[in-house]
mmCIF file of C-alpha atoms and ligand atoms in Angstrom:
data_model
loop_
_atom_site.group_PDB
_atom_site.id
_atom_site.type_symbol
_atom_site.label_atom_id
_atom_site.label_comp_id
_atom_site.label_asym_id
_atom_site.label_seq_id
_atom_site.Cartn_x
_atom_site.Cartn_y
_atom_site.Cartn_z
ATOM 1 C CA MET A 570 -7.078 31.861 -116.109
ATOM 2 C CA GLY A 571 -4.587 31.966 -114.226
ATOM 3 C CA LYS A 572 -2.687 30.076 -112.005
ATOM 4 C CA SER A 573 -4.931 29.772 -108.683
ATOM 5 C CA THR A 574 -3.982 30.256 -105.405
ATOM 6 C CA VAL A 575 -5.127 27.004 -104.252
ATOM 7 C CA SER A 576 -2.671 23.983 -102.845
ATOM 8 C CA ILE A 577 -4.333 20.962 -101.891
ATOM 9 C CA PRO A 578 -2.228 17.709 -102.885
ATOM 10 C CA LEU A 579 -3.691 14.261 -103.397
ATOM 11 C CA GLY A 580 -2.452 13.180 -100.073
ATOM 12 C CA VAL A 581 -0.237 14.003 -96.978
ATOM 13 C CA GLN A 582 2.924 12.206 -95.185
ATOM 14 C CA VAL A 583 2.586 13.177 -91.567
ATOM 15 C CA PHE A 584 5.940 13.105 -89.534
ATOM 16 C CA ASP A 585 5.085 14.931 -85.677
ATOM 17 C CA GLU A 586 7.165 15.721 -82.388
ATOM 18 C CA GLU A 587 6.024 12.188 -81.355
ATOM 19 C CA MET A 588 7.368 10.744 -84.078
ATOM 20 C CA GLU A 589 10.729 12.525 -84.464
ATOM 21 C CA GLN A 590 11.388 11.517 -80.899
ATOM 22 C CA ALA A 591 10.916 8.183 -80.858
ATOM 23 C CA ALA A 592 13.348 8.295 -84.485
ATOM 24 C CA LEU A 593 15.677 9.796 -82.813
ATOM 25 C CA ASN A 594 15.682 7.470 -79.625
ATOM 26 C CA ALA A 595 15.726 4.838 -81.466
ATOM 27 C CA LEU A 596 18.938 6.117 -83.487
ATOM 28 C CA ARG A 597 20.146 7.374 -80.098
ATOM 29 C CA ASN A 598 19.455 4.691 -77.868
ATOM 30 C CA GLU A 599 19.536 1.046 -80.041
ATOM 31 C CA ARG A 600 21.045 -0.933 -82.400
ATOM 32 C CA PHE A 601 19.980 0.216 -86.618
ATOM 33 C CA VAL A 602 19.012 -3.587 -87.515
ATOM 34 C CA PHE A 603 17.143 -5.107 -85.002
ATOM 35 C CA GLY A 604 16.699 -2.947 -82.582
ATOM 36 C CA GLU A 605 13.961 -3.316 -79.751
ATOM 37 C CA ASP A 606 11.591 -1.363 -81.646
ATOM 38 C CA VAL A 607 11.909 -3.616 -84.830
ATOM 39 C CA PHE A 608 10.452 -6.090 -82.491
ATOM 40 C CA LYS A 609 7.817 -4.718 -81.062
ATOM 41 C CA PHE A 610 6.007 -3.285 -84.475
ATOM 42 C CA GLU A 611 5.417 -6.617 -84.727
ATOM 43 C CA GLU A 612 4.007 -7.384 -81.918
ATOM 44 C CA GLU A 613 1.646 -4.986 -82.120
ATOM 45 C CA PHE A 614 1.113 -4.892 -85.254
ATOM 46 C CA ALA A 615 -0.330 -8.367 -85.591
ATOM 47 C CA ARG A 616 -2.705 -7.948 -82.343
ATOM 48 C CA TYR A 617 -3.979 -4.897 -84.103
ATOM 49 C CA ILE A 618 -4.165 -6.788 -87.503
ATOM 50 C CA GLY A 619 -5.859 -9.849 -84.697
ATOM 51 C CA SER A 620 -3.090 -12.129 -86.137
ATOM 52 C CA LYS A 621 -0.348 -14.386 -84.271
ATOM 53 C CA PHE A 622 3.067 -13.676 -85.719
ATOM 54 C CA ALA A 623 4.066 -10.625 -88.043
ATOM 55 C CA VAL A 624 7.144 -10.363 -89.580
ATOM 56 C CA SER A 625 8.620 -6.580 -90.864
ATOM 57 C CA THR A 626 10.054 -6.074 -93.829
ATOM 58 C CA SER A 627 11.632 -3.992 -96.167
ATOM 59 C CA SER A 628 8.732 -2.934 -97.679
ATOM 60 C CA GLY A 629 5.802 -4.021 -99.170
ATOM 61 C CA THR A 630 6.925 -5.854 -102.353
ATOM 62 C CA ASN A 631 9.413 -7.689 -100.024
ATOM 63 C CA ALA A 632 6.674 -8.992 -97.906
ATOM 64 C CA LEU A 633 4.494 -10.212 -100.506
ATOM 65 C CA HIS A 634 8.177 -12.137 -102.415
ATOM 66 C CA ILE A 635 8.768 -13.320 -99.012
ATOM 67 C CA ALA A 636 5.030 -14.553 -98.142
ATOM 68 C CA LEU A 637 4.671 -16.614 -101.366
ATOM 69 C CA LEU A 638 8.077 -17.991 -101.058
ATOM 70 C CA ALA A 639 7.302 -19.269 -97.324
ATOM 71 C CA LEU A 640 5.058 -20.857 -98.617
ATOM 72 C CA GLY A 641 6.331 -23.068 -100.790
ATOM 73 C CA VAL A 642 5.841 -20.596 -104.250
ATOM 74 C CA SER A 643 8.322 -21.970 -106.714
ATOM 75 C CA GLY A 644 9.063 -22.824 -110.681
ATOM 76 C CA GLY A 645 6.564 -24.096 -112.375
ATOM 77 C CA CYS A 646 3.399 -22.816 -109.885
ATOM 78 C CA GLU A 647 0.732 -21.215 -110.608
ATOM 79 C CA VAL A 648 -0.776 -18.039 -108.625
ATOM 80 C CA VAL A 649 -3.869 -16.201 -109.515
ATOM 81 C CA THR A 650 -4.291 -12.058 -109.092
ATOM 82 C CA SER A 651 -6.168 -9.736 -109.638
ATOM 83 C CA ALA A 652 -5.854 -7.873 -113.918
ATOM 84 C CA TYR A 653 -5.653 -4.596 -111.949
ATOM 85 C CA SER A 654 -3.416 -3.703 -109.373
ATOM 86 C CA PHE A 655 -0.455 -2.193 -108.772
ATOM 87 C CA VAL A 656 2.095 -4.105 -110.718
ATOM 88 C CA ALA A 657 3.492 -5.468 -107.087
ATOM 89 C CA SER A 658 0.790 -7.609 -106.371
ATOM 90 C CA ALA A 659 2.592 -9.747 -110.033
ATOM 91 C CA ASN A 660 5.806 -8.951 -109.860
ATOM 92 C CA VAL A 661 6.216 -10.154 -107.022
ATOM 93 C CA VAL A 662 4.787 -13.820 -108.583
ATOM 94 C CA LEU A 663 7.170 -13.122 -110.960
ATOM 95 C CA HIS A 664 9.780 -12.631 -108.112
ATOM 96 C CA ALA A 665 9.219 -16.043 -106.641
ATOM 97 C CA GLY A 666 9.728 -17.823 -110.078
ATOM 98 C CA ALA A 667 6.465 -18.704 -110.488
ATOM 99 C CA SER A 668 3.531 -18.017 -112.987
ATOM 100 C CA PRO A 669 1.205 -14.813 -112.296
ATOM 101 C CA VAL A 670 -2.522 -16.035 -114.236
ATOM 102 C CA PHE A 671 -4.472 -12.618 -114.543
ATOM 103 C CA ALA A 672 -8.059 -13.242 -113.721
ATOM 104 C CA ASP A 673 -10.561 -9.711 -114.201
ATOM 105 C CA ILE A 674 -11.891 -7.413 -111.439
ATOM 106 C CA ASP A 675 -15.568 -7.499 -110.149
ATOM 107 C CA SER A 676 -17.088 -3.993 -111.476
ATOM 108 C CA GLU A 677 -19.159 -3.991 -108.129
ATOM 109 C CA ASP A 678 -15.747 -3.814 -106.164
ATOM 110 C CA PHE A 679 -12.498 -3.629 -108.545
ATOM 111 C CA ASN A 680 -11.398 -6.168 -106.590
ATOM 112 C CA VAL A 681 -10.318 -9.586 -108.424
ATOM 113 C CA ASP A 682 -13.677 -11.682 -109.963
ATOM 114 C CA SER A 683 -14.318 -14.986 -107.570
ATOM 115 C CA ALA A 684 -16.162 -16.376 -110.445
ATOM 116 C CA GLU A 685 -12.830 -15.380 -112.592
ATOM 117 C CA ILE A 686 -10.665 -17.296 -109.615
ATOM 118 C CA ARG A 687 -12.402 -20.096 -110.507
ATOM 119 C CA ARG A 688 -12.062 -19.846 -114.454
ATOM 120 C CA LYS A 689 -8.308 -19.347 -114.155
ATOM 121 C CA VAL A 690 -7.105 -22.226 -111.733
ATOM 122 C CA THR A 691 -5.325 -25.019 -113.064
ATOM 123 C CA LYS A 692 -4.283 -27.951 -111.652
ATOM 124 C CA ARG A 693 -0.982 -25.730 -111.421
ATOM 125 C CA THR A 694 -2.483 -22.905 -109.580
ATOM 126 C CA ARG A 695 -0.691 -23.373 -105.890
ATOM 127 C CA ALA A 696 -2.040 -19.508 -104.689
ATOM 128 C CA LEU A 697 -4.537 -16.534 -104.976
ATOM 129 C CA LEU A 698 -3.284 -13.381 -104.271
ATOM 130 C CA PRO A 699 -5.998 -11.024 -104.260
ATOM 131 C CA VAL A 700 -5.766 -7.384 -103.566
ATOM 132 C CA HIS A 701 -7.781 -5.497 -101.300
ATOM 133 C CA LEU A 702 -8.021 -1.915 -104.037
ATOM 134 C CA TYR A 703 -8.307 1.311 -103.026
ATOM 135 C CA GLY A 704 -8.842 -0.185 -99.015
ATOM 136 C CA CYS A 705 -11.541 -2.261 -100.182
ATOM 137 C CA PRO A 706 -11.767 -5.566 -98.861
ATOM 138 C CA CYS A 707 -12.273 -8.581 -101.680
ATOM 139 C CA LYS A 708 -15.050 -11.196 -100.590
ATOM 140 C CA MET A 709 -12.838 -13.138 -98.832
ATOM 141 C CA LYS A 710 -15.638 -15.711 -98.435
ATOM 142 C CA GLU A 711 -15.779 -16.430 -101.638
ATOM 143 C CA ILE A 712 -12.503 -16.439 -102.207
ATOM 144 C CA GLY A 713 -12.079 -18.908 -99.280
ATOM 145 C CA ASP A 714 -14.298 -20.852 -100.624
ATOM 146 C CA ILE A 715 -12.880 -21.953 -103.656
ATOM 147 C CA ALA A 716 -8.526 -22.245 -101.965
ATOM 148 C CA ALA A 717 -10.602 -24.596 -99.911
ATOM 149 C CA ASP A 718 -11.936 -26.462 -103.288
ATOM 150 C CA ARG A 719 -8.581 -26.802 -104.486
ATOM 151 C CA SER A 720 -6.397 -26.170 -101.549
ATOM 152 C CA LEU A 721 -4.580 -23.420 -102.470
ATOM 153 C CA LYS A 722 -2.747 -21.188 -100.406
ATOM 154 C CA VAL A 723 -4.367 -17.519 -99.584
ATOM 155 C CA VAL A 724 -1.850 -14.287 -99.990
ATOM 156 C CA GLU A 725 -3.339 -11.136 -99.063
ATOM 157 C CA ASP A 726 -2.249 -7.929 -100.409
ATOM 158 C CA ALA A 727 -3.493 -5.855 -97.679
ATOM 159 C CA CYS A 728 -1.102 -2.969 -99.579
ATOM 160 C CA GLN A 729 -3.682 -0.573 -99.724
ATOM 161 C CA ALA A 730 -5.836 -1.603 -96.617
ATOM 162 C CA HIS A 731 -4.934 -1.315 -92.919
ATOM 163 C CA GLY A 732 -7.668 -1.475 -91.270
ATOM 164 C CA ALA A 733 -9.579 -2.099 -93.230
ATOM 165 C CA GLU A 734 -12.447 -4.884 -92.188
ATOM 166 C CA TYR A 735 -14.512 -8.225 -93.951
ATOM 167 C CA ASP A 736 -17.343 -9.724 -91.936
ATOM 168 C CA GLY A 737 -16.166 -7.948 -88.700
ATOM 169 C CA ARG A 738 -12.001 -9.796 -90.009
ATOM 170 C CA LYS A 739 -8.746 -7.666 -90.345
ATOM 171 C CA ALA A 740 -7.750 -7.648 -94.369
ATOM 172 C CA GLY A 741 -4.945 -9.724 -93.727
ATOM 173 C CA ALA A 742 -5.584 -11.730 -91.240
ATOM 174 C CA ILE A 743 -8.371 -13.954 -93.428
ATOM 175 C CA GLY A 744 -6.315 -15.802 -95.524
ATOM 176 C CA ASP A 745 -3.177 -17.600 -94.899
ATOM 177 C CA VAL A 746 -0.784 -15.170 -95.219
ATOM 178 C CA GLY A 747 -1.612 -10.618 -95.242
ATOM 179 C CA CYS A 748 1.022 -7.992 -96.390
ATOM 180 C CA PHE A 749 1.149 -4.776 -95.544
ATOM 181 C CA SER A 750 3.245 -1.468 -97.336
ATOM 182 C CA PHE A 751 3.976 1.327 -95.328
ATOM 183 C CA TYR A 752 5.009 3.317 -98.227
ATOM 184 C CA PRO A 753 4.377 7.193 -97.565
ATOM 185 C CA SER A 754 1.464 7.213 -99.946
ATOM 186 C CA LYS A 755 -0.016 4.180 -97.577
ATOM 187 C CA ASN A 756 -2.412 5.126 -94.625
ATOM 188 C CA MET A 757 0.069 4.435 -92.437
ATOM 189 C CA THR A 758 3.627 4.788 -92.876
ATOM 190 C CA VAL A 759 7.364 4.130 -91.098
ATOM 191 C CA GLY A 760 8.579 7.469 -92.762
ATOM 192 C CA GLY A 761 10.274 5.629 -95.131
ATOM 193 C CA ASP A 762 9.636 2.155 -97.075
ATOM 194 C CA GLY A 763 8.570 -0.741 -95.343
ATOM 195 C CA GLY A 764 6.163 -3.706 -94.837
ATOM 196 C CA MET A 765 4.599 -6.355 -92.753
ATOM 197 C CA ILE A 766 3.977 -10.297 -93.181
ATOM 198 C CA VAL A 767 1.011 -11.535 -91.161
ATOM 199 C CA THR A 768 0.294 -15.219 -90.522
ATOM 200 C CA ASN A 769 -1.700 -17.511 -87.559
ATOM 201 C CA ASP A 770 1.365 -20.373 -89.032
ATOM 202 C CA GLU A 771 4.206 -20.485 -86.687
ATOM 203 C CA ASP A 772 6.389 -22.533 -89.178
ATOM 204 C CA VAL A 773 5.279 -20.340 -92.313
ATOM 205 C CA ALA A 774 6.289 -16.927 -89.771
ATOM 206 C CA LYS A 775 9.407 -18.480 -89.227
ATOM 207 C CA LEU A 776 10.469 -19.477 -92.818
ATOM 208 C CA ALA A 777 9.870 -15.638 -93.509
ATOM 209 C CA ALA A 778 12.004 -14.371 -91.515
ATOM 210 C CA LYS A 779 14.381 -16.286 -91.994
ATOM 211 C CA ILE A 780 14.201 -15.517 -95.920
ATOM 212 C CA ARG A 781 14.215 -11.694 -94.820
ATOM 213 C CA ASN A 782 17.048 -12.081 -92.542
ATOM 214 C CA CYS A 783 19.954 -13.656 -95.238
ATOM 215 C CA GLY A 784 18.473 -17.174 -94.683
ATOM 216 C CA ARG A 785 20.458 -17.331 -91.784
ATOM 217 C CA LYS A 786 19.657 -20.528 -89.295
ATOM 218 C CA SER A 787 22.914 -18.744 -87.004
ATOM 219 C CA GLN A 788 24.776 -15.444 -87.323
ATOM 220 C CA TYR A 789 26.502 -16.862 -90.865
ATOM 221 C CA GLU A 790 25.287 -20.453 -91.631
ATOM 222 C CA HIS A 791 22.629 -20.295 -93.965
ATOM 223 C CA ASP A 792 20.005 -22.719 -94.670
ATOM 224 C CA VAL A 793 17.993 -21.419 -97.167
ATOM 225 C CA VAL A 794 18.778 -18.602 -99.519
ATOM 226 C CA GLY A 795 17.654 -15.812 -98.049
ATOM 227 C CA TYR A 796 18.151 -11.956 -98.346
ATOM 228 C CA THR A 797 18.628 -8.557 -97.247
ATOM 229 C CA SER A 798 15.234 -8.123 -96.378
ATOM 230 C CA ARG A 799 14.696 -5.869 -92.634
ATOM 231 C CA LEU A 800 13.059 -3.499 -91.545
ATOM 232 C CA ASN A 801 15.719 -0.496 -89.757
ATOM 233 C CA THR A 802 14.877 0.336 -86.737
ATOM 234 C CA VAL A 803 14.535 3.838 -86.904
ATOM 235 C CA ASN A 804 11.766 3.196 -89.003
ATOM 236 C CA ALA A 805 10.064 0.455 -87.190
ATOM 237 C CA ALA A 806 10.144 2.855 -83.794
ATOM 238 C CA ILE A 807 8.070 5.743 -86.567
ATOM 239 C CA GLY A 808 6.043 3.452 -87.400
ATOM 240 C CA ARG A 809 4.485 1.960 -84.013
ATOM 241 C CA VAL A 810 3.168 6.141 -83.291
ATOM 242 C CA GLN A 811 1.641 5.821 -86.029
ATOM 243 C CA LEU A 812 -0.103 2.719 -85.596
ATOM 244 C CA ARG A 813 -1.576 4.068 -82.495
ATOM 245 C CA ARG A 814 -3.351 7.055 -85.022
ATOM 246 C CA LEU A 815 -4.348 4.199 -87.827
ATOM 247 C CA ASP A 816 -7.973 4.233 -85.586
ATOM 248 C CA GLU A 817 -8.259 7.945 -85.877
ATOM 249 C CA TRP A 818 -6.540 8.189 -89.213
ATOM 250 C CA ASN A 819 -9.169 6.374 -90.830
ATOM 251 C CA ARG A 820 -11.797 7.130 -89.180
ATOM 252 C CA ARG A 821 -11.208 10.522 -90.386
ATOM 253 C CA ARG A 822 -10.868 8.929 -93.965
ATOM 254 C CA ARG A 823 -14.224 7.243 -94.039
ATOM 255 C CA GLU A 824 -15.948 10.960 -92.924
ATOM 256 C CA VAL A 825 -14.557 12.804 -95.690
ATOM 257 C CA ALA A 826 -15.826 10.194 -98.362
ATOM 258 C CA SER A 827 -18.989 10.564 -96.850
ATOM 259 C CA LEU A 828 -18.705 13.886 -97.536
ATOM 260 C CA TYR A 829 -17.695 13.181 -100.900
ATOM 261 C CA ASP A 830 -20.409 10.719 -101.341
ATOM 262 C CA ALA A 831 -23.043 12.764 -100.691
ATOM 263 C CA LEU A 832 -21.507 15.554 -102.923
ATOM 264 C CA LEU A 833 -21.074 14.251 -105.769
ATOM 265 C CA SER A 834 -23.818 11.618 -105.872
ATOM 266 C CA ASP A 835 -26.088 13.557 -108.300
ATOM 267 C CA ILE A 836 -23.657 14.762 -110.825
ATOM 268 C CA ASP A 837 -24.571 12.876 -114.723
ATOM 269 C CA GLY A 838 -21.621 11.216 -116.284
ATOM 270 C CA LEU A 839 -19.330 10.593 -112.888
ATOM 271 C CA ASP A 840 -19.277 7.707 -110.446
ATOM 272 C CA LEU A 841 -18.878 7.077 -107.362
ATOM 273 C CA PRO A 842 -16.550 5.057 -105.834
ATOM 274 C CA PRO A 843 -17.352 1.019 -105.373
ATOM 275 C CA MET A 844 -18.820 0.618 -101.947
ATOM 276 C CA GLY A 845 -18.863 -2.886 -101.327
ATOM 277 C CA ASP A 846 -21.155 -5.385 -99.557
ATOM 278 C CA SER A 847 -22.599 -5.141 -96.137
ATOM 279 C CA ARG A 848 -19.503 -7.319 -95.139
ATOM 280 C CA VAL A 849 -17.194 -4.655 -96.100
ATOM 281 C CA LYS A 850 -15.808 -1.650 -94.058
ATOM 282 C CA PRO A 851 -13.706 -0.007 -96.763
ATOM 283 C CA VAL A 852 -10.304 2.413 -94.872
ATOM 284 C CA TYR A 853 -10.531 5.074 -98.828
ATOM 285 C CA HIS A 854 -6.665 4.266 -98.928
ATOM 286 C CA LEU A 855 -7.753 6.272 -102.549
ATOM 287 C CA TYR A 856 -11.180 7.842 -102.875
ATOM 288 C CA VAL A 857 -11.555 6.801 -106.857
ATOM 289 C CA ILE A 858 -14.261 8.461 -109.190
ATOM 290 C CA ARG A 859 -14.937 7.736 -112.725
ATOM 291 C CA THR A 860 -16.255 9.607 -115.605
ATOM 292 C CA GLU A 861 -15.357 9.881 -119.599
ATOM 293 C CA ARG A 862 -13.262 12.820 -119.515
ATOM 294 C CA ARG A 863 -10.970 12.246 -117.089
ATOM 295 C CA TYR A 864 -7.677 13.453 -118.261
ATOM 296 C CA ALA A 865 -9.776 17.111 -118.917
ATOM 297 C CA LEU A 866 -10.745 16.778 -115.077
ATOM 298 C CA VAL A 867 -7.410 16.269 -114.292
ATOM 299 C CA ASN A 868 -6.288 19.224 -115.669
ATOM 300 C CA TRP A 869 -9.371 21.943 -114.927
ATOM 301 C CA LEU A 870 -8.343 20.650 -111.297
ATOM 302 C CA GLN A 871 -4.929 21.431 -111.407
ATOM 303 C CA LYS A 872 -5.635 24.489 -112.863
ATOM 304 C CA ASN A 873 -8.238 25.425 -109.899
ATOM 305 C CA GLY A 874 -5.150 24.030 -107.708
ATOM 306 C CA ILE A 875 -6.180 20.228 -106.655
ATOM 307 C CA LEU A 876 -3.905 17.241 -107.450
ATOM 308 C CA SER A 877 -5.844 14.242 -108.194
ATOM 309 C CA GLY A 878 -4.194 11.128 -109.639
ATOM 310 C CA VAL A 879 -4.608 8.103 -111.932
ATOM 311 C CA HIS A 880 -4.994 4.474 -109.670
ATOM 312 C CA TYR A 881 -4.266 3.083 -112.672
ATOM 313 C CA PRO A 882 -3.543 4.537 -115.794
ATOM 314 C CA LEU A 883 -3.216 0.299 -117.450
ATOM 315 C CA PRO A 884 -4.046 -3.379 -116.140
ATOM 316 C CA VAL A 885 -1.210 -4.978 -115.349
ATOM 317 C CA PRO A 886 -1.358 -6.971 -117.922
ATOM 318 C CA LEU A 887 -1.593 -4.471 -120.631
ATOM 319 C CA GLN A 888 1.689 -2.858 -118.743
ATOM 320 C CA PRO A 889 4.393 -2.466 -121.666
ATOM 321 C CA VAL A 890 6.253 -5.214 -119.466
ATOM 322 C CA TYR A 891 3.327 -7.827 -119.362
ATOM 323 C CA LYS A 892 2.601 -7.034 -123.519
ATOM 324 C CA GLN A 893 6.234 -7.917 -123.721
ATOM 325 C CA LEU A 894 6.869 -10.291 -121.848
ATOM 326 C CA PHE A 895 3.684 -12.390 -122.275
ATOM 327 C CA GLY A 896 2.023 -10.959 -125.622
ATOM 328 C CA TYR A 897 -1.343 -10.040 -123.452
ATOM 329 C CA LYS A 898 -3.553 -7.990 -125.592
ATOM 330 C CA SER A 899 -5.902 -5.475 -125.466
ATOM 331 C CA GLY A 900 -9.586 -7.021 -125.048
ATOM 332 C CA GLU A 901 -8.081 -9.968 -121.951
ATOM 333 C CA TYR A 902 -10.186 -7.949 -119.401
ATOM 334 C CA PRO A 903 -12.587 -6.290 -120.190
ATOM 335 C CA VAL A 904 -13.392 -4.720 -116.733
ATOM 336 C CA SER A 905 -10.234 -3.689 -115.230
ATOM 337 C CA GLU A 906 -9.615 -1.836 -119.640
ATOM 338 C CA ARG A 907 -13.013 0.527 -118.897
ATOM 339 C CA VAL A 908 -12.309 1.458 -115.282
ATOM 340 C CA SER A 909 -8.669 1.781 -115.912
ATOM 341 C CA SER A 910 -10.055 4.819 -118.707
ATOM 342 C CA MET A 911 -12.545 6.357 -116.721
ATOM 343 C CA CYS A 912 -10.703 5.893 -112.759
ATOM 344 C CA LEU A 913 -9.780 8.959 -111.489
ATOM 345 C CA SER A 914 -8.170 9.876 -107.803
ATOM 346 C CA LEU A 915 -9.360 12.527 -105.660
ATOM 347 C CA PRO A 916 -7.534 14.021 -102.865
ATOM 348 C CA ILE A 917 -7.838 12.569 -99.456
ATOM 349 C CA TYR A 918 -6.196 12.241 -95.995
ATOM 350 C CA PRO A 919 -7.420 12.706 -92.478
ATOM 351 C CA ASN A 920 -6.770 16.702 -92.444
ATOM 352 C CA LEU A 921 -7.718 17.022 -95.767
ATOM 353 C CA SER A 922 -10.543 20.351 -94.068
ATOM 354 C CA GLU A 923 -14.083 19.966 -94.253
ATOM 355 C CA ASP A 924 -14.729 23.387 -96.744
ATOM 356 C CA ASP A 925 -11.746 21.730 -98.576
ATOM 357 C CA VAL A 926 -13.485 18.983 -100.151
ATOM 358 C CA LYS A 927 -16.433 21.407 -101.033
ATOM 359 C CA TYR A 928 -13.795 23.174 -103.035
ATOM 360 C CA ILE A 929 -13.042 19.997 -104.674
ATOM 361 C CA CYS A 930 -16.116 19.033 -105.413
ATOM 362 C CA GLY A 931 -17.646 22.554 -106.049
ATOM 363 C CA LYS A 932 -15.291 22.156 -109.099
ATOM 364 C CA VAL A 933 -16.035 19.269 -110.243
ATOM 365 C CA ARG A 934 -19.681 19.638 -110.353
ATOM 366 C CA GLU A 935 -18.426 23.129 -112.634
ATOM 367 C CA PHE A 936 -16.632 21.147 -114.585
ATOM 368 C CA LEU A 937 -18.913 17.939 -115.574
ATOM 369 C CA GLU A 938 -21.573 20.223 -115.725
ATOM 370 C CA SER A 939 -20.503 22.803 -117.646
ATOM 371 C CA GLY A 940 -20.521 19.742 -120.263
HETATM 372 C C1 LIG B 1372 -1.776 -2.983 -103.900
HETATM 373 C C2 LIG B 1372 -0.526 -3.182 -103.848
HETATM 374 N N1 LIG B 1372 0.071 -3.890 -103.693
HETATM 375 C C3 LIG B 1372 1.762 -4.126 -103.078
HETATM 376 C C4 LIG B 1372 2.201 -2.804 -102.485
HETATM 377 C C5 LIG B 1372 4.228 -3.034 -102.941
HETATM 378 O O1 LIG B 1372 4.542 -2.070 -101.151
HETATM 379 P P1 LIG B 1372 5.824 -1.536 -101.004
HETATM 380 O O2 LIG B 1372 5.560 -0.085 -102.521
HETATM 381 O O3 LIG B 1372 6.079 -1.175 -100.126
HETATM 382 O O4 LIG B 1372 6.800 -2.297 -101.791
HETATM 383 C C6 LIG B 1372 1.802 -1.663 -103.220
HETATM 384 C C7 LIG B 1372 2.202 -0.655 -102.807
HETATM 385 O O5 LIG B 1372 3.335 0.577 -103.478
HETATM 386 C C8 LIG B 1372 0.726 -1.391 -103.348
HETATM 387 O O6 LIG B 1372 -0.419 -0.494 -103.394
#
């Protein structure tokens, strides 16, 4: 077969004139670090999420790491998190000096299974770190109940879930702390790496703000061990413009997802993305289907000019570094292992056209129905 002339990416970066102007204005008129846009972005993001405080950081990983430190997670503590996520959700627990304990996922929504969390909590557990995978919120009521029973903190990894809702509340605003990533593939970005911590706890917000700024009490007086993890002013300026677009972008993502659902639902050998239950309003950071013939389908789509992705090919405990450090073996997280062997992300972004979705679905059907 000849090379396709079609070219549909998995996701797109958006940078328009308004963002360019905001970036230029910040660079020309503000301090590069801790300029006015940083604090305005924090205020606006907190308001959007419905939290009292927001502290910006240089990445989602740093947001999670600093959140754990600000909640007092340290050596000797355990943090229960999902076996199936981007590796950073577990790495941050190690960064804080604590031990990640993995709970398998629920086959209904691919988020961490609350029954599994309950089984994994020990006397050393200090916090739970659920991940709203693919932009679909976790069952936060069940997770909150465990935390309340066992006096645990909850850190929401909302790095893929900007604007998603659970029971009418925004993901990130439900636990003790919520953390976001603005990495360019996310539903909103800052034109580079960036992150945000949100919380209603003023002490946690103050400590997090201090830790991300070298542990400063004053300019050259440091009373905690901190990091240089600030968000640059130019990125905050771009983030402010993107935040204003987020709801519209998420609305479009949901439309694209519904069209995929409608066009793919009758294909044998194909499972559609988890929907979650009636309490959740997802934002489709990714649209993830499952098929036994995953890599053959990836190649077929590529030949037809369609890029797809695999999020993620391995559960976190089976990542080489975790196997090497902790000796995890196949078979310990059966649901995560099954999903990771079959998952395939189709293109999704706000301006993906209806014609492109129809073309993609046609190619998926052609492949799977040809046996
Ligand atoms: C679920 C999850 N957690 C954490 C992160 C880390 O965010 P960052 O890449 O901004 O460090 C990401 C994104 O990359 C993610 O998808």
